XYZ file of C-alpha atoms in Angstrom:
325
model
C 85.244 11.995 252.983
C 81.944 13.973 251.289
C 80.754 16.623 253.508
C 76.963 17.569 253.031
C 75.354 20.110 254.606
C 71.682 19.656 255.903
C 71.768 22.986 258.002
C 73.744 25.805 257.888
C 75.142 26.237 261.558
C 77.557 29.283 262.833
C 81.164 28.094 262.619
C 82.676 27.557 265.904
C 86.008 29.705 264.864
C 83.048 32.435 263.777
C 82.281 32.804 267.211
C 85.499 31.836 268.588
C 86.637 34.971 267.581
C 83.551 37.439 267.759
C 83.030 37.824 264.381
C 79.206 36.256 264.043
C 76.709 38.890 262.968
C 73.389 37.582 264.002
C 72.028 34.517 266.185
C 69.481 33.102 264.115
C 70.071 30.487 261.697
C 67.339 29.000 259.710
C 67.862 25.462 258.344
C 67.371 24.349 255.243
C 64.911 22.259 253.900
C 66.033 18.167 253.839
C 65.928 16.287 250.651
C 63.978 13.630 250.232
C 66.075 10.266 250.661
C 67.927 9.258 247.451
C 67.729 5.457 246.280
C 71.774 5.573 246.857
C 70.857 6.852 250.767
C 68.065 4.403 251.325
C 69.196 1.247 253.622
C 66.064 -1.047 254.340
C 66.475 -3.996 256.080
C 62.987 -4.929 256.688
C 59.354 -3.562 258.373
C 59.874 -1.898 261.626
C 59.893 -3.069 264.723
C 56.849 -2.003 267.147
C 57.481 0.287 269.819
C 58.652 -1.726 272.886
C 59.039 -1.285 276.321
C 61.502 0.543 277.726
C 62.441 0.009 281.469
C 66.069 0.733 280.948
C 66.875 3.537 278.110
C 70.493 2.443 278.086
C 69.300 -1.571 277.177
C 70.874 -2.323 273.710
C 70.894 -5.529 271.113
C 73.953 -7.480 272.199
C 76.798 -8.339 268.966
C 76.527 -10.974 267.262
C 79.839 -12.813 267.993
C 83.166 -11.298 267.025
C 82.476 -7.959 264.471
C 82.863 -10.320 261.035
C 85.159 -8.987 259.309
C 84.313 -6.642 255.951
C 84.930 -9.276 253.346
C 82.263 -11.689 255.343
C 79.174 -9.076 256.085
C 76.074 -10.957 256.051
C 74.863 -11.465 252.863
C 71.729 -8.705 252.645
C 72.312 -7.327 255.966
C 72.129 -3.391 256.463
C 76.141 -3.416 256.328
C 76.232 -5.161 253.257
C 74.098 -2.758 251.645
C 75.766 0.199 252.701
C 79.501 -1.243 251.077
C 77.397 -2.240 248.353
C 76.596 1.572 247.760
C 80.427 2.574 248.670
C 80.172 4.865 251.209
C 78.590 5.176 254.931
C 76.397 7.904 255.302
C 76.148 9.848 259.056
C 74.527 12.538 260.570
C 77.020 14.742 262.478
C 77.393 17.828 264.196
C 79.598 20.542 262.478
C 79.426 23.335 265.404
C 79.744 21.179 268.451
C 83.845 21.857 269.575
C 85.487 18.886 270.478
C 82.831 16.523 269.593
C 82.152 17.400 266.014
C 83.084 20.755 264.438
C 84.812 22.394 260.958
C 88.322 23.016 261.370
C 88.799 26.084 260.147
C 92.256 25.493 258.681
C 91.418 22.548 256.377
C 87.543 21.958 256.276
C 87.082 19.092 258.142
C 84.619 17.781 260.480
C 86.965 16.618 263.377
C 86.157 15.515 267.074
C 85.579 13.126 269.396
C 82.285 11.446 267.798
C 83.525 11.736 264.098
C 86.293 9.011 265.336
C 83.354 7.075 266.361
C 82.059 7.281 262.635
C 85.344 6.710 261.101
C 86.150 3.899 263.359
C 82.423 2.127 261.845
C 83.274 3.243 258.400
C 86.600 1.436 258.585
C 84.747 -1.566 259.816
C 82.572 -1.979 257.303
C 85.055 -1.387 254.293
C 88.238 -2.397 255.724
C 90.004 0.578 255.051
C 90.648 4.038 256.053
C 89.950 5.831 252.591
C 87.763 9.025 253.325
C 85.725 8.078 250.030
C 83.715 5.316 252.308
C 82.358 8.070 254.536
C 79.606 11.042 253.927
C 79.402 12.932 256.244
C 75.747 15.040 256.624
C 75.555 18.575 258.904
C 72.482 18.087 260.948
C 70.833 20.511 263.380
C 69.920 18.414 266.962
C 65.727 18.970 265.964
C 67.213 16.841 262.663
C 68.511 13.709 264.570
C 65.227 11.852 264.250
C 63.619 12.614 261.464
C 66.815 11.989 258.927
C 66.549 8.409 260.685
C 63.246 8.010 260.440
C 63.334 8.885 256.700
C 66.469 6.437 256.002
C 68.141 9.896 255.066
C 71.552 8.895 256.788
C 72.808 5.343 258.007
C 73.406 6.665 261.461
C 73.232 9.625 263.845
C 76.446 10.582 266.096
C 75.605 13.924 267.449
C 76.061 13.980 271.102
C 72.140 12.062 271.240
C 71.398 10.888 274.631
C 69.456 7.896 274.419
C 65.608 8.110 276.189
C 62.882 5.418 276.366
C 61.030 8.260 274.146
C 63.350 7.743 271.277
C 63.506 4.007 271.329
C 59.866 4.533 270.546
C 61.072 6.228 266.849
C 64.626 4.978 266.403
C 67.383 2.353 268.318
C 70.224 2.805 270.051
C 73.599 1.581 270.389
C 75.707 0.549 273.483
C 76.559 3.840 275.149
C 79.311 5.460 273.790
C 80.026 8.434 276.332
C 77.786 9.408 280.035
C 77.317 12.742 279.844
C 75.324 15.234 282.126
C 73.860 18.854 281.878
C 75.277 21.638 283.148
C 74.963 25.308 282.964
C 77.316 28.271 281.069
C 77.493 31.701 282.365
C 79.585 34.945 281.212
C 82.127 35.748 284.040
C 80.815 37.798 287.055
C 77.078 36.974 286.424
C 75.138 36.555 289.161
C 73.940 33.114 288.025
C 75.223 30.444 291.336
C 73.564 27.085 289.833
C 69.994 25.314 288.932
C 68.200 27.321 291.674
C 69.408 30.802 290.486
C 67.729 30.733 287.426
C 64.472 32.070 288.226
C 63.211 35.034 285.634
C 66.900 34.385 283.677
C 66.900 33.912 280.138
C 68.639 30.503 279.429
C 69.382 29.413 276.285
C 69.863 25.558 274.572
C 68.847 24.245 271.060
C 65.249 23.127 269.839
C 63.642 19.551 270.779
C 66.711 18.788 272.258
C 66.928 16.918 276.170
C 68.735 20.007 277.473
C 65.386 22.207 276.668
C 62.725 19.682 277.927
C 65.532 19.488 281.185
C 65.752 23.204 281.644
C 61.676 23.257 281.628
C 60.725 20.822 283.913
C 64.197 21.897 286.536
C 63.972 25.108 286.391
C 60.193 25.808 285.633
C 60.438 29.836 286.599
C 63.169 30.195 284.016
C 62.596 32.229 280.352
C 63.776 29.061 278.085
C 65.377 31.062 274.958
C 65.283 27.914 272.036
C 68.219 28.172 269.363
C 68.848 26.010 266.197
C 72.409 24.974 267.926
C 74.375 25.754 271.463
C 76.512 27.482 269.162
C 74.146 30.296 268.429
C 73.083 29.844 272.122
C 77.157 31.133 272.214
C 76.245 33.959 269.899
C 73.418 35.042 271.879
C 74.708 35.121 274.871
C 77.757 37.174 273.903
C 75.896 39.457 272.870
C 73.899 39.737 275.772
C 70.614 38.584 274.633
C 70.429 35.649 277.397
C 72.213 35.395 280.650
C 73.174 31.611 280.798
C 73.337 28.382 278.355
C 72.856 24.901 279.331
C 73.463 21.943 277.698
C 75.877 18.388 278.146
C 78.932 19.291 279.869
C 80.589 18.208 277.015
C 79.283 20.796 274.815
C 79.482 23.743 277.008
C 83.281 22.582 277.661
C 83.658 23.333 273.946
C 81.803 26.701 274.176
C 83.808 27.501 277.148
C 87.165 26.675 275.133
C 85.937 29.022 272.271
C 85.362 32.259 274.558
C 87.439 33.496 277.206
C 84.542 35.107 279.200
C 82.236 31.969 279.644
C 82.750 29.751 282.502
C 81.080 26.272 282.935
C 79.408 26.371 286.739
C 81.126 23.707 289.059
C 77.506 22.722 290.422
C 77.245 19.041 290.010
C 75.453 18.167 286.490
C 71.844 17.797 287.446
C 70.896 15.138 284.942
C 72.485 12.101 282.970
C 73.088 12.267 279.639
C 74.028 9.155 278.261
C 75.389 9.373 274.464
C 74.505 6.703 271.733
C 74.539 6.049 268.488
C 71.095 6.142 266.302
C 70.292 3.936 264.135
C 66.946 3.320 261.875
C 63.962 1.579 264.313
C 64.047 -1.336 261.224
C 67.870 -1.970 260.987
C 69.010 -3.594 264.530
C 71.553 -5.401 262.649
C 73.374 -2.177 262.212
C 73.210 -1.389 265.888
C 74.852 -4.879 266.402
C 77.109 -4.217 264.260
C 78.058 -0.863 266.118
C 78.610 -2.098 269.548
C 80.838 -4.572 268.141
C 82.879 -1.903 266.569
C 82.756 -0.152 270.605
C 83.527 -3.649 271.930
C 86.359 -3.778 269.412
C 87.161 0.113 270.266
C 87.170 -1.222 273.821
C 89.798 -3.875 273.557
C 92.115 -1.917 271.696
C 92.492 1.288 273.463
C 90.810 3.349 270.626
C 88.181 4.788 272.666
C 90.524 5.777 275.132
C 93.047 7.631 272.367
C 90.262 9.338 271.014
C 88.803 10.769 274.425
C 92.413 11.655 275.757
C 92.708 13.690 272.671
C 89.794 15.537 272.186
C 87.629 15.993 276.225
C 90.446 14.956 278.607
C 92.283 18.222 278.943
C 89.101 19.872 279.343
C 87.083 17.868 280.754
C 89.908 15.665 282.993
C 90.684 11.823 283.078
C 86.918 11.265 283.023
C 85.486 7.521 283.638
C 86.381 5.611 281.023
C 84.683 4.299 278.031
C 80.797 3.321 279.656
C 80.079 -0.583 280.117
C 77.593 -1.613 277.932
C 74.327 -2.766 278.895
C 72.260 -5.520 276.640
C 69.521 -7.932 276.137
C 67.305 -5.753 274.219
C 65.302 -8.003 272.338
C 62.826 -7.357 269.191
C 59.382 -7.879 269.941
């Protein structure tokens, strides 16, 4: 598996155990798409209407198998070029983050991208799969620019992005919450007046915190886990973000606490995909209709969010009948 690094986020185990020096990380700038990163399957499709966010292209059939991809379709390409290229989170705990013992990207959405990867080429050999460090602000534009193949970074999906990019089925139903150090006087949503809350640029959790909590001092980071950093060291009083993520702050620092106020929004999670390649995103909620029947996404969520987050809800039904215009 090649690991390439857009952005250079703090490492969770950094903060885990106290030992990050500043807050502010500054990403680098991206490259220009290679010819061996370009996928183009064809112009793209006009912005359409978007009554229901969570609306996806429904799977062609049964997920063909890799030795019978359709001949020039965005899948064949990609095996054609050897390897699968994603956008991922490196700093998100439990989702997608460095283990600091071996290196590795691990969590619950790099399954997801494994579990495509192994679709396409039939195998499980870590050669097939590139994986890209991305900060949230990067999610579009890498798409947009045909930099990666997809984008699993805890994305919720919003008729606002289907105007830039498509989604897949959703993968996870998420919802925002708030993080505060033990004993602050923070009680929920309606506490927050003239606090300094923290969560990551152009991100859903910022443009949430804004319009919910309008008397609030929004505090922007490049990641939640500098939003970590900052409030440890006492330069903002809360976080908020996907309960999801905070969970994974939460499990890094003994002295944060996720509130038990009901999460105020939903977040639903899917996977991105280039605006001119809905092929791919057929492709992809096969492999979650496949993930479905066999238990996968269940193994994966039991292993990385249930014992924080519980027995949850199960993997989300999907919705279709998106159509192109």
């Amino acid at each position: 598996m090649r690991l390439t690094r857009f952005a250079a986020p703090v490492a969770a185990a950094a903060v885990a155990l106290g030992a990050a020096a500043c807050s502010s990380v500054s990403p680098t700038p991206l490259p220009e798409p290679s010819p061996s990163a370009v996928v183009t399957a064809g112009a793209a499709p006009t912005a359409q209407s978007c009554t229901n966010a969570v609306q996806s292209y429904a799977p062609d059939g049964a997920l063909p198998a890799p030795t019978a991809l359709p001949a020039g379709s965005t899948m064949a390409t990609i095996k054609a070029r050897g390897r699968l290229i994603a956008g991922v989170s490196a700093d998100t705990w439990l989702l997608g983050s460095r283990n600091p013992l071996n290196g590795k990207i691990e969590g619950f959405d790099i399954d997801l991208v494994q579990r495509i990867a192994d679709a396409i080429f039939g195998d499980h050999d870590a050669k097939h799969l590139e994986l890209r460090v991305i900060t949230a602000a990067d999610r579009l534009p890498v798409l947009q620019k045909h930099q990666v193949d997809i984008v699993v970074r805890n994305m919720t999906i919003t008729c606002d992005r289907w105007k830039s990019i498509a989604f897949s089925a959703v993968y996870y139903q998420a919802g925002q919450k708030i993080l505060i150090r033990k004993g602050s006087s923070i009680q929920g949503l309606a506490t927050l007046a003239g606090k300094k809350v923290c969560a990551p640029f152009k991100t859903t959790s910022m443009d949430n915190l804004v319009r919910r909590a309008p008397t609030a001092i929004p505090v922007p980071a490049q990641t939640h886990t500098e939003c970590l950093v900052d409030l440890q060291q006492g330069k903002v009083e809360a976080i908020t973000g996907d309960d999801t993520v905070l969970a994974g702050l939460a499990a890094q620092d003994p002295y944060a606490v996720v509130l038990s106020e009901k999460a105020f929004t939903q977040e639903p999670y899917g996977v991105g995909v280039a605006a001119d390649q809905p092929d791919l995103v057929k492709f992809v909620n096969g492999v979650l209709e496949q993930e479905r029947a066999s238990g996968a996404w269940t193994t994966s969520y039991n292993s990385w969010l249930a014992p924080t987050l519980g027995k949850g809800t199960g993997q989300p039904t999907p919705v279709y009948g998106r159509t192109l215009p």
